[in-house]
CSV table of C-alpha atoms in Angstrom, one decimal:
chain,number,residue,atom,x,y,z
I,60,UNK,CA,0.0,0.0,0.0
I,61,UNK,CA,1.4,3.4,-1.0
I,62,UNK,CA,2.4,5.5,2.0
I,63,UNK,CA,0.3,8.6,2.7
I,64,UNK,CA,2.5,11.7,3.2
I,65,UNK,CA,2.2,13.6,6.5
I,66,UNK,CA,2.7,17.3,7.0
I,67,UNK,CA,2.6,19.8,9.9
I,68,UNK,CA,1.9,23.5,9.3
I,69,UNK,CA,3.9,26.2,11.0
I,70,UNK,CA,2.3,29.6,10.9
I,71,UNK,CA,1.6,32.7,13.0
I,72,UNK,CA,-1.8,33.9,14.1
I,73,UNK,CA,-1.7,37.1,12.0
I,74,UNK,CA,-5.5,37.7,11.7
I,75,UNK,CA,-8.8,35.8,11.6
I,76,UNK,CA,-8.7,35.9,7.8
I,77,UNK,CA,-5.1,34.4,7.8
I,78,UNK,CA,-6.2,31.7,10.2
I,79,UNK,CA,-9.1,30.7,7.9
I,80,UNK,CA,-6.8,30.7,4.9
I,81,UNK,CA,-4.3,28.3,6.6
I,82,UNK,CA,-7.1,26.0,7.9
I,83,UNK,CA,-8.6,25.9,4.4
I,84,UNK,CA,-5.3,25.0,2.9
I,85,UNK,CA,-4.8,22.1,5.4
I,86,UNK,CA,-8.3,20.8,4.6
I,87,UNK,CA,-7.6,20.9,0.8
I,88,UNK,CA,-4.4,18.9,1.4
I,89,UNK,CA,-6.3,16.3,3.5
I,90,UNK,CA,-8.9,16.0,0.7
I,91,UNK,CA,-6.0,15.2,-1.6
I,92,UNK,CA,-4.6,12.3,0.6
I,93,UNK,CA,-2.1,14.3,2.7
I,94,UNK,CA,-2.3,13.7,6.4
I,95,UNK,CA,-1.9,17.4,7.2
I,96,UNK,CA,-2.4,19.0,10.7
I,97,UNK,CA,-1.9,22.2,12.6
I,98,UNK,CA,-2.1,23.3,16.2
I,99,UNK,CA,-5.9,24.1,16.4
I,100,UNK,CA,-6.8,20.6,15.2
I,101,UNK,CA,-5.1,19.2,18.3
I,102,UNK,CA,-5.9,21.9,20.9
I,103,UNK,CA,-9.6,21.7,20.1
I,104,UNK,CA,-9.9,18.1,21.4
I,105,UNK,CA,-8.2,18.4,24.8
I,106,UNK,CA,-5.5,19.9,27.0
I,107,UNK,CA,-2.2,19.9,25.1
I,108,UNK,CA,1.4,20.7,26.1
I,109,UNK,CA,2.2,23.1,23.2
I,110,UNK,CA,5.9,22.7,23.2
I,111,UNK,CA,5.7,18.9,23.2
I,112,UNK,CA,3.1,19.1,20.5
I,113,UNK,CA,5.4,21.2,18.3
I,114,UNK,CA,8.4,18.9,18.9
I,115,UNK,CA,6.4,15.8,18.1
I,116,UNK,CA,4.9,17.2,14.9
I,117,UNK,CA,8.1,18.6,13.5
I,118,UNK,CA,10.0,15.4,14.4
I,119,UNK,CA,7.4,12.8,13.3
I,120,UNK,CA,5.8,14.3,10.2
I,121,UNK,CA,7.3,13.8,6.8
I,122,UNK,CA,7.2,17.5,6.1
I,123,UNK,CA,6.8,20.9,7.8
I,124,UNK,CA,5.1,23.5,5.7
I,125,UNK,CA,6.1,27.0,6.8
I,126,UNK,CA,3.5,29.8,5.9
I,127,UNK,CA,5.7,32.8,5.6
I,128,UNK,CA,4.3,36.3,6.3
I,129,UNK,CA,6.0,39.5,7.7
I,130,UNK,CA,4.6,38.7,11.2
I,131,UNK,CA,5.8,35.1,11.0
I,132,UNK,CA,9.3,36.3,9.9
I,133,UNK,CA,9.4,38.9,12.7
I,134,UNK,CA,8.6,36.3,15.4
I,135,UNK,CA,11.0,33.8,13.9
I,136,UNK,CA,13.9,36.2,13.7
I,137,UNK,CA,13.3,37.3,17.3
I,138,UNK,CA,12.5,33.8,18.6
I,139,UNK,CA,9.1,35.0,19.9
I,140,UNK,CA,6.3,32.7,21.2
I,141,UNK,CA,5.4,29.5,19.5
I,142,UNK,CA,6.8,30.6,16.1
I,143,UNK,CA,10.2,31.3,17.9
I,144,UNK,CA,10.2,27.9,19.6
I,145,UNK,CA,9.4,26.2,16.2
I,146,UNK,CA,12.2,28.2,14.6
I,147,UNK,CA,14.7,26.8,17.0
I,148,UNK,CA,13.7,23.3,16.0
I,149,UNK,CA,13.4,24.0,12.3
I,150,UNK,CA,16.9,25.6,12.1
I,151,UNK,CA,18.4,22.3,13.1
I,152,UNK,CA,16.0,20.4,10.9
I,153,UNK,CA,16.8,22.3,7.8
I,154,UNK,CA,20.5,21.8,8.3
I,155,UNK,CA,20.1,18.0,8.7
I,156,UNK,CA,17.3,17.4,6.1
I,157,UNK,CA,16.3,20.5,4.0
I,158,UNK,CA,13.8,18.4,1.9
I,159,UNK,CA,11.7,18.0,5.0
I,160,UNK,CA,10.9,21.8,5.0
I,161,UNK,CA,8.5,23.4,2.5
I,162,UNK,CA,8.5,27.2,2.7
I,163,UNK,CA,5.3,28.8,1.4
I,164,UNK,CA,5.2,32.6,0.7
I,165,UNK,CA,1.8,34.3,1.5
I,166,UNK,CA,2.8,37.9,1.1
I,167,UNK,CA,3.7,40.2,-1.7
I,168,UNK,CA,6.3,41.8,0.6
I,169,UNK,CA,8.9,39.0,0.0
I,170,UNK,CA,11.8,40.8,1.7
I,171,UNK,CA,10.1,41.1,5.1
I,172,UNK,CA,8.2,37.8,4.9
I,173,UNK,CA,11.2,35.4,4.7
I,174,UNK,CA,12.8,34.5,8.0
I,175,UNK,CA,16.6,34.9,8.2
I,176,UNK,CA,17.3,31.1,8.2
I,177,UNK,CA,15.2,30.5,5.0
I,178,UNK,CA,16.9,33.2,2.8
I,179,UNK,CA,18.1,31.6,-0.4
I,180,UNK,CA,15.8,28.5,-0.1
I,181,UNK,CA,13.2,27.8,-2.8
I,182,UNK,CA,9.6,28.5,-1.8
I,183,UNK,CA,6.1,28.0,-3.3
I,184,UNK,CA,4.6,31.4,-4.0
I,185,UNK,CA,1.0,31.7,-2.8
I,186,UNK,CA,1.2,35.5,-2.7
I,187,UNK,CA,-1.3,35.9,-5.6
I,188,UNK,CA,-4.7,34.4,-4.8
I,189,UNK,CA,-5.5,34.2,-8.5
I,190,UNK,CA,-2.9,31.5,-8.8
I,191,UNK,CA,-4.1,29.5,-5.7
I,192,UNK,CA,-5.2,26.4,-7.5
I,193,UNK,CA,-2.0,26.2,-9.6
I,194,UNK,CA,0.1,26.6,-6.4
I,195,UNK,CA,-1.9,24.0,-4.5
I,196,UNK,CA,-1.2,21.6,-7.3
I,197,UNK,CA,2.6,22.4,-7.1
I,198,UNK,CA,2.5,21.8,-3.4
I,199,UNK,CA,0.7,18.4,-3.9
I,200,UNK,CA,3.3,17.3,-6.4
I,201,UNK,CA,6.0,18.1,-3.8
I,202,UNK,CA,4.2,16.3,-1.0
I,203,UNK,CA,3.4,13.2,-3.0
I,204,UNK,CA,6.9,13.1,-4.5
I,205,UNK,CA,5.8,13.4,-8.2
I,206,UNK,CA,7.7,15.6,-10.6
I,207,UNK,CA,5.9,18.8,-11.6
I,208,UNK,CA,7.6,18.9,-15.0
I,209,UNK,CA,8.2,15.7,-17.0
I,210,UNK,CA,11.9,14.9,-17.3
I,211,UNK,CA,13.1,13.2,-20.4
I,212,UNK,CA,15.1,10.0,-19.9
I,213,UNK,CA,18.8,10.2,-20.7
I,214,UNK,CA,19.6,9.4,-24.3
I,215,UNK,CA,22.8,7.9,-25.8
I,216,UNK,CA,26.1,9.8,-25.7
I,217,UNK,CA,26.6,11.9,-28.8
I,218,UNK,CA,29.6,11.3,-31.0
I,219,UNK,CA,31.9,14.1,-29.9
I,220,UNK,CA,35.3,14.6,-31.3
I,221,UNK,CA,37.9,17.4,-30.7
I,222,UNK,CA,38.6,19.8,-33.5
I,223,UNK,CA,41.9,19.7,-35.3
I,224,UNK,CA,44.1,22.7,-35.6
I,225,UNK,CA,43.3,22.7,-39.3
I,226,UNK,CA,39.5,22.9,-38.6
I,227,UNK,CA,40.1,25.9,-36.2
I,228,UNK,CA,41.9,27.9,-38.9
I,229,UNK,CA,39.8,26.8,-41.9
I,230,UNK,CA,37.9,29.5,-43.7
I,231,UNK,CA,34.3,30.0,-42.9
I,232,UNK,CA,31.8,28.4,-45.2
I,233,UNK,CA,28.6,29.8,-43.6
I,234,UNK,CA,27.8,31.7,-46.8
I,235,UNK,CA,27.5,28.3,-48.6
I,236,UNK,CA,24.8,26.9,-46.3
I,237,UNK,CA,21.9,27.7,-48.7
I,238,UNK,CA,23.7,25.7,-51.4
I,239,UNK,CA,23.9,22.5,-49.4
I,240,UNK,CA,21.1,20.1,-50.3
I,241,UNK,CA,19.1,18.1,-47.7
I,242,UNK,CA,19.4,14.5,-48.8
I,243,UNK,CA,17.7,13.0,-45.8
I,244,UNK,CA,15.2,10.3,-46.7
I,245,UNK,CA,12.7,9.1,-44.0
I,246,UNK,CA,12.1,5.4,-43.9
I,247,UNK,CA,8.8,3.7,-43.1
I,248,UNK,CA,10.3,2.9,-39.7
I,249,UNK,CA,11.0,6.6,-39.0
I,250,UNK,CA,7.4,7.6,-39.9
I,251,UNK,CA,5.8,4.8,-37.9
I,252,UNK,CA,7.9,5.7,-34.8
I,253,UNK,CA,6.9,9.4,-35.3
I,254,UNK,CA,3.2,8.4,-35.4
I,255,UNK,CA,3.5,6.2,-32.3
I,256,UNK,CA,5.1,9.1,-30.4
I,257,UNK,CA,2.4,11.5,-31.7
I,258,UNK,CA,-0.4,9.1,-30.7
I,259,UNK,CA,0.9,9.1,-27.1
I,260,UNK,CA,1.3,12.9,-27.1
I,261,UNK,CA,-2.3,13.5,-28.4
I,262,UNK,CA,-3.7,10.9,-25.9
I,263,UNK,CA,-1.9,12.4,-23.0
I,264,UNK,CA,-2.7,16.0,-24.1
I,265,UNK,CA,-6.4,15.2,-24.1
I,266,UNK,CA,-6.1,13.6,-20.6
I,267,UNK,CA,-4.3,16.7,-19.3
I,268,UNK,CA,-6.9,19.2,-20.6
I,269,UNK,CA,-9.8,17.0,-19.3
I,270,UNK,CA,-8.2,16.8,-15.9
I,271,UNK,CA,-7.8,20.6,-15.8
I,272,UNK,CA,-11.4,21.0,-16.9
I,273,UNK,CA,-12.5,18.7,-14.0
I,274,UNK,CA,-10.5,20.7,-11.5
I,275,UNK,CA,-12.3,23.9,-12.5
I,276,UNK,CA,-15.8,22.4,-13.0
I,277,UNK,CA,-17.2,20.4,-10.2
I,278,UNK,CA,-20.0,19.0,-12.4
I,279,UNK,CA,-17.6,17.6,-15.0
I,280,UNK,CA,-16.0,14.2,-14.9
I,281,UNK,CA,-14.4,11.8,-17.3
I,282,UNK,CA,-13.4,8.1,-17.8
I,283,UNK,CA,-10.3,7.0,-19.5
I,284,UNK,CA,-9.6,3.5,-20.8
I,285,UNK,CA,-6.3,2.3,-22.3
I,286,UNK,CA,-8.0,-0.5,-24.4
I,287,UNK,CA,-4.5,-1.5,-25.7
I,288,UNK,CA,-1.2,0.2,-26.1
I,289,UNK,CA,-2.5,1.5,-29.4
I,290,UNK,CA,-6.1,2.3,-28.5
I,291,UNK,CA,-7.7,4.6,-25.9
I,292,UNK,CA,-11.3,5.6,-25.1
I,293,UNK,CA,-12.3,8.8,-23.3
I,294,UNK,CA,-15.8,9.6,-22.1
I,295,UNK,CA,-16.9,13.0,-20.8
I,296,UNK,CA,-19.8,13.6,-18.4
I,297,UNK,CA,-21.6,16.7,-17.3
I,298,UNK,CA,-23.8,16.3,-14.2
I,299,UNK,CA,-23.4,12.6,-14.5
I,300,UNK,CA,-24.7,12.5,-18.1
I,301,UNK,CA,-22.4,11.3,-20.9
I,302,UNK,CA,-22.0,14.2,-23.4
I,303,UNK,CA,-19.4,12.6,-25.7
I,304,UNK,CA,-16.9,9.9,-26.3
I,305,UNK,CA,-13.7,9.9,-28.2
I,306,UNK,CA,-11.9,6.8,-29.4
I,307,UNK,CA,-8.4,7.2,-30.8
I,308,UNK,CA,-6.3,4.4,-32.1
I,309,UNK,CA,-3.1,3.7,-34.1
I,310,UNK,CA,-3.5,1.6,-37.1
I,311,UNK,CA,-2.7,1.3,-40.8
I,312,UNK,CA,-5.5,2.0,-43.2
I,313,UNK,CA,-6.3,2.6,-46.8
I,314,UNK,CA,-3.8,0.0,-48.0
I,315,UNK,CA,-0.8,1.9,-46.7
I,316,UNK,CA,2.1,0.5,-44.8
I,317,UNK,CA,2.3,3.7,-42.7
I,318,UNK,CA,0.6,4.1,-39.4
I,319,UNK,CA,-2.3,6.6,-39.0
I,320,UNK,CA,-3.9,8.0,-35.9
I,321,UNK,CA,-7.7,7.5,-36.2
I,322,UNK,CA,-10.5,9.2,-34.3
I,323,UNK,CA,-14.1,8.3,-33.8
I,324,UNK,CA,-16.2,10.6,-31.7
I,325,UNK,CA,-19.8,11.5,-30.7
I,326,UNK,CA,-22.2,10.7,-27.9
I,327,UNK,CA,-21.6,7.0,-28.7
I,328,UNK,CA,-18.7,5.5,-30.7
I,329,UNK,CA,-18.7,2.3,-32.6
I,330,UNK,CA,-16.6,-0.6,-31.4
I,331,UNK,CA,-15.5,-1.3,-34.9
I,332,UNK,CA,-12.3,0.3,-36.0
I,333,UNK,CA,-13.6,0.7,-39.5
I,334,UNK,CA,-15.7,3.7,-38.6
I,335,UNK,CA,-13.9,7.0,-38.0
I,336,UNK,CA,-14.6,10.8,-38.2
I,337,UNK,CA,-10.9,11.7,-38.8
I,338,UNK,CA,-7.6,10.1,-39.6
I,339,UNK,CA,-4.2,11.7,-39.1
I,340,UNK,CA,-1.3,10.8,-41.3
I,341,UNK,CA,2.4,11.6,-41.5
I,342,UNK,CA,3.8,13.9,-44.2
I,343,UNK,CA,7.3,15.2,-44.9
I,344,UNK,CA,7.8,18.9,-45.0
I,345,UNK,CA,10.0,20.8,-47.4
I,346,UNK,CA,12.7,20.9,-44.7
I,347,UNK,CA,12.4,17.1,-44.4
I,348,UNK,CA,10.9,17.4,-40.9
I,349,UNK,CA,7.9,15.0,-40.1
I,350,UNK,CA,4.5,16.6,-39.6
I,351,UNK,CA,1.0,15.5,-38.9
I,352,UNK,CA,-1.8,15.9,-41.4
I,353,UNK,CA,-5.6,15.9,-40.6
I,354,UNK,CA,-7.1,14.5,-43.7
I,355,UNK,CA,-10.9,14.6,-43.3
I,356,UNK,CA,-11.1,18.1,-42.0
I,357,UNK,CA,-13.9,17.3,-39.5
I,358,UNK,CA,-12.3,19.8,-37.1
I,359,UNK,CA,-11.8,23.4,-37.8
I,360,UNK,CA,-8.1,23.7,-38.8
I,361,UNK,CA,-6.6,21.4,-41.4
I,362,UNK,CA,-3.3,23.4,-41.0
I,363,UNK,CA,-2.8,21.9,-37.5
I,364,UNK,CA,0.3,19.8,-37.9
I,365,UNK,CA,1.7,19.2,-34.5
I,366,UNK,CA,0.4,17.1,-31.6
I,367,UNK,CA,-0.2,20.2,-29.5
I,368,UNK,CA,-2.2,21.9,-32.3
I,369,UNK,CA,-4.3,18.8,-33.0
I,370,UNK,CA,-5.2,18.4,-29.3
I,371,UNK,CA,-6.4,22.0,-29.3
I,372,UNK,CA,-8.5,21.4,-32.4
I,373,UNK,CA,-10.1,18.2,-31.0
I,374,UNK,CA,-10.8,19.9,-27.6
I,375,UNK,CA,-12.3,23.0,-29.3
I,376,UNK,CA,-14.8,20.7,-31.0
I,377,UNK,CA,-15.5,18.7,-27.9
I,378,UNK,CA,-16.4,21.9,-25.9
I,379,UNK,CA,-19.4,22.4,-28.3
I,380,UNK,CA,-20.9,19.1,-27.0
I,381,UNK,CA,-20.3,20.0,-23.4
I,382,UNK,CA,-22.5,23.1,-23.4
């Protein structure tokens, strides 16, 4: 069973509004499978030794989230009250294991809001409430140990060779670049690999935009099925009612040896792979780069020729069915 991350929130009682903000953040974390807590959750149920409570929570929880404001920084820098006591514990903690500490900035006055011992450390910037949802997601990625940005795997080492003295003193030939022909020829294998990569990018792009739509619309939900490694089915719901379905699959059609990405969509889609509303093929541009081509023009823009552009075209059409 996957371990549930735990977190203790260190903050100052700046105002009633700030107290509500901190409590709301903790409850959002708990709703997203983070065992988060703060002092009022413990003091409301009984008599608590506050110093022992702070020591135990900072010591035993996976993370301590520090909500930085000017008042918090002042108390931390002067070792005042509960914030000062926590600071004495956190200074030692950040020296031994800085990954255990997650600074969160909740003030536009950055200079006065960061305690002296946290200067230079990365923080999650919650100073603009308009970006609250985005920053909560960043915090959840950190707590659950999931990369926020996809990191490409290491490739093979390039063939690097030192230049000879002759190459260093050779005359420039930049003016001849336009005379050099591009003789690259793409094989069927090149094109099929490109289409497989594009299929995954389009599938994952639709998943991402549907997930973001769900985050911003409580009455929207979706199902996703990876039917095979080359076929996926997505269903969208509004108020529990199915509004559309999109099936996309990778296959060769029309007697060609090359792979195509095929789409079938509507409120209901056929189980047969012989029925489609759009198919996307591979074409070679003048500069010999590989591009995608939407052939049936069921969506608005036949000029869309990258995975990103095609995801936008598909989703623009889907949104008509959601309203």
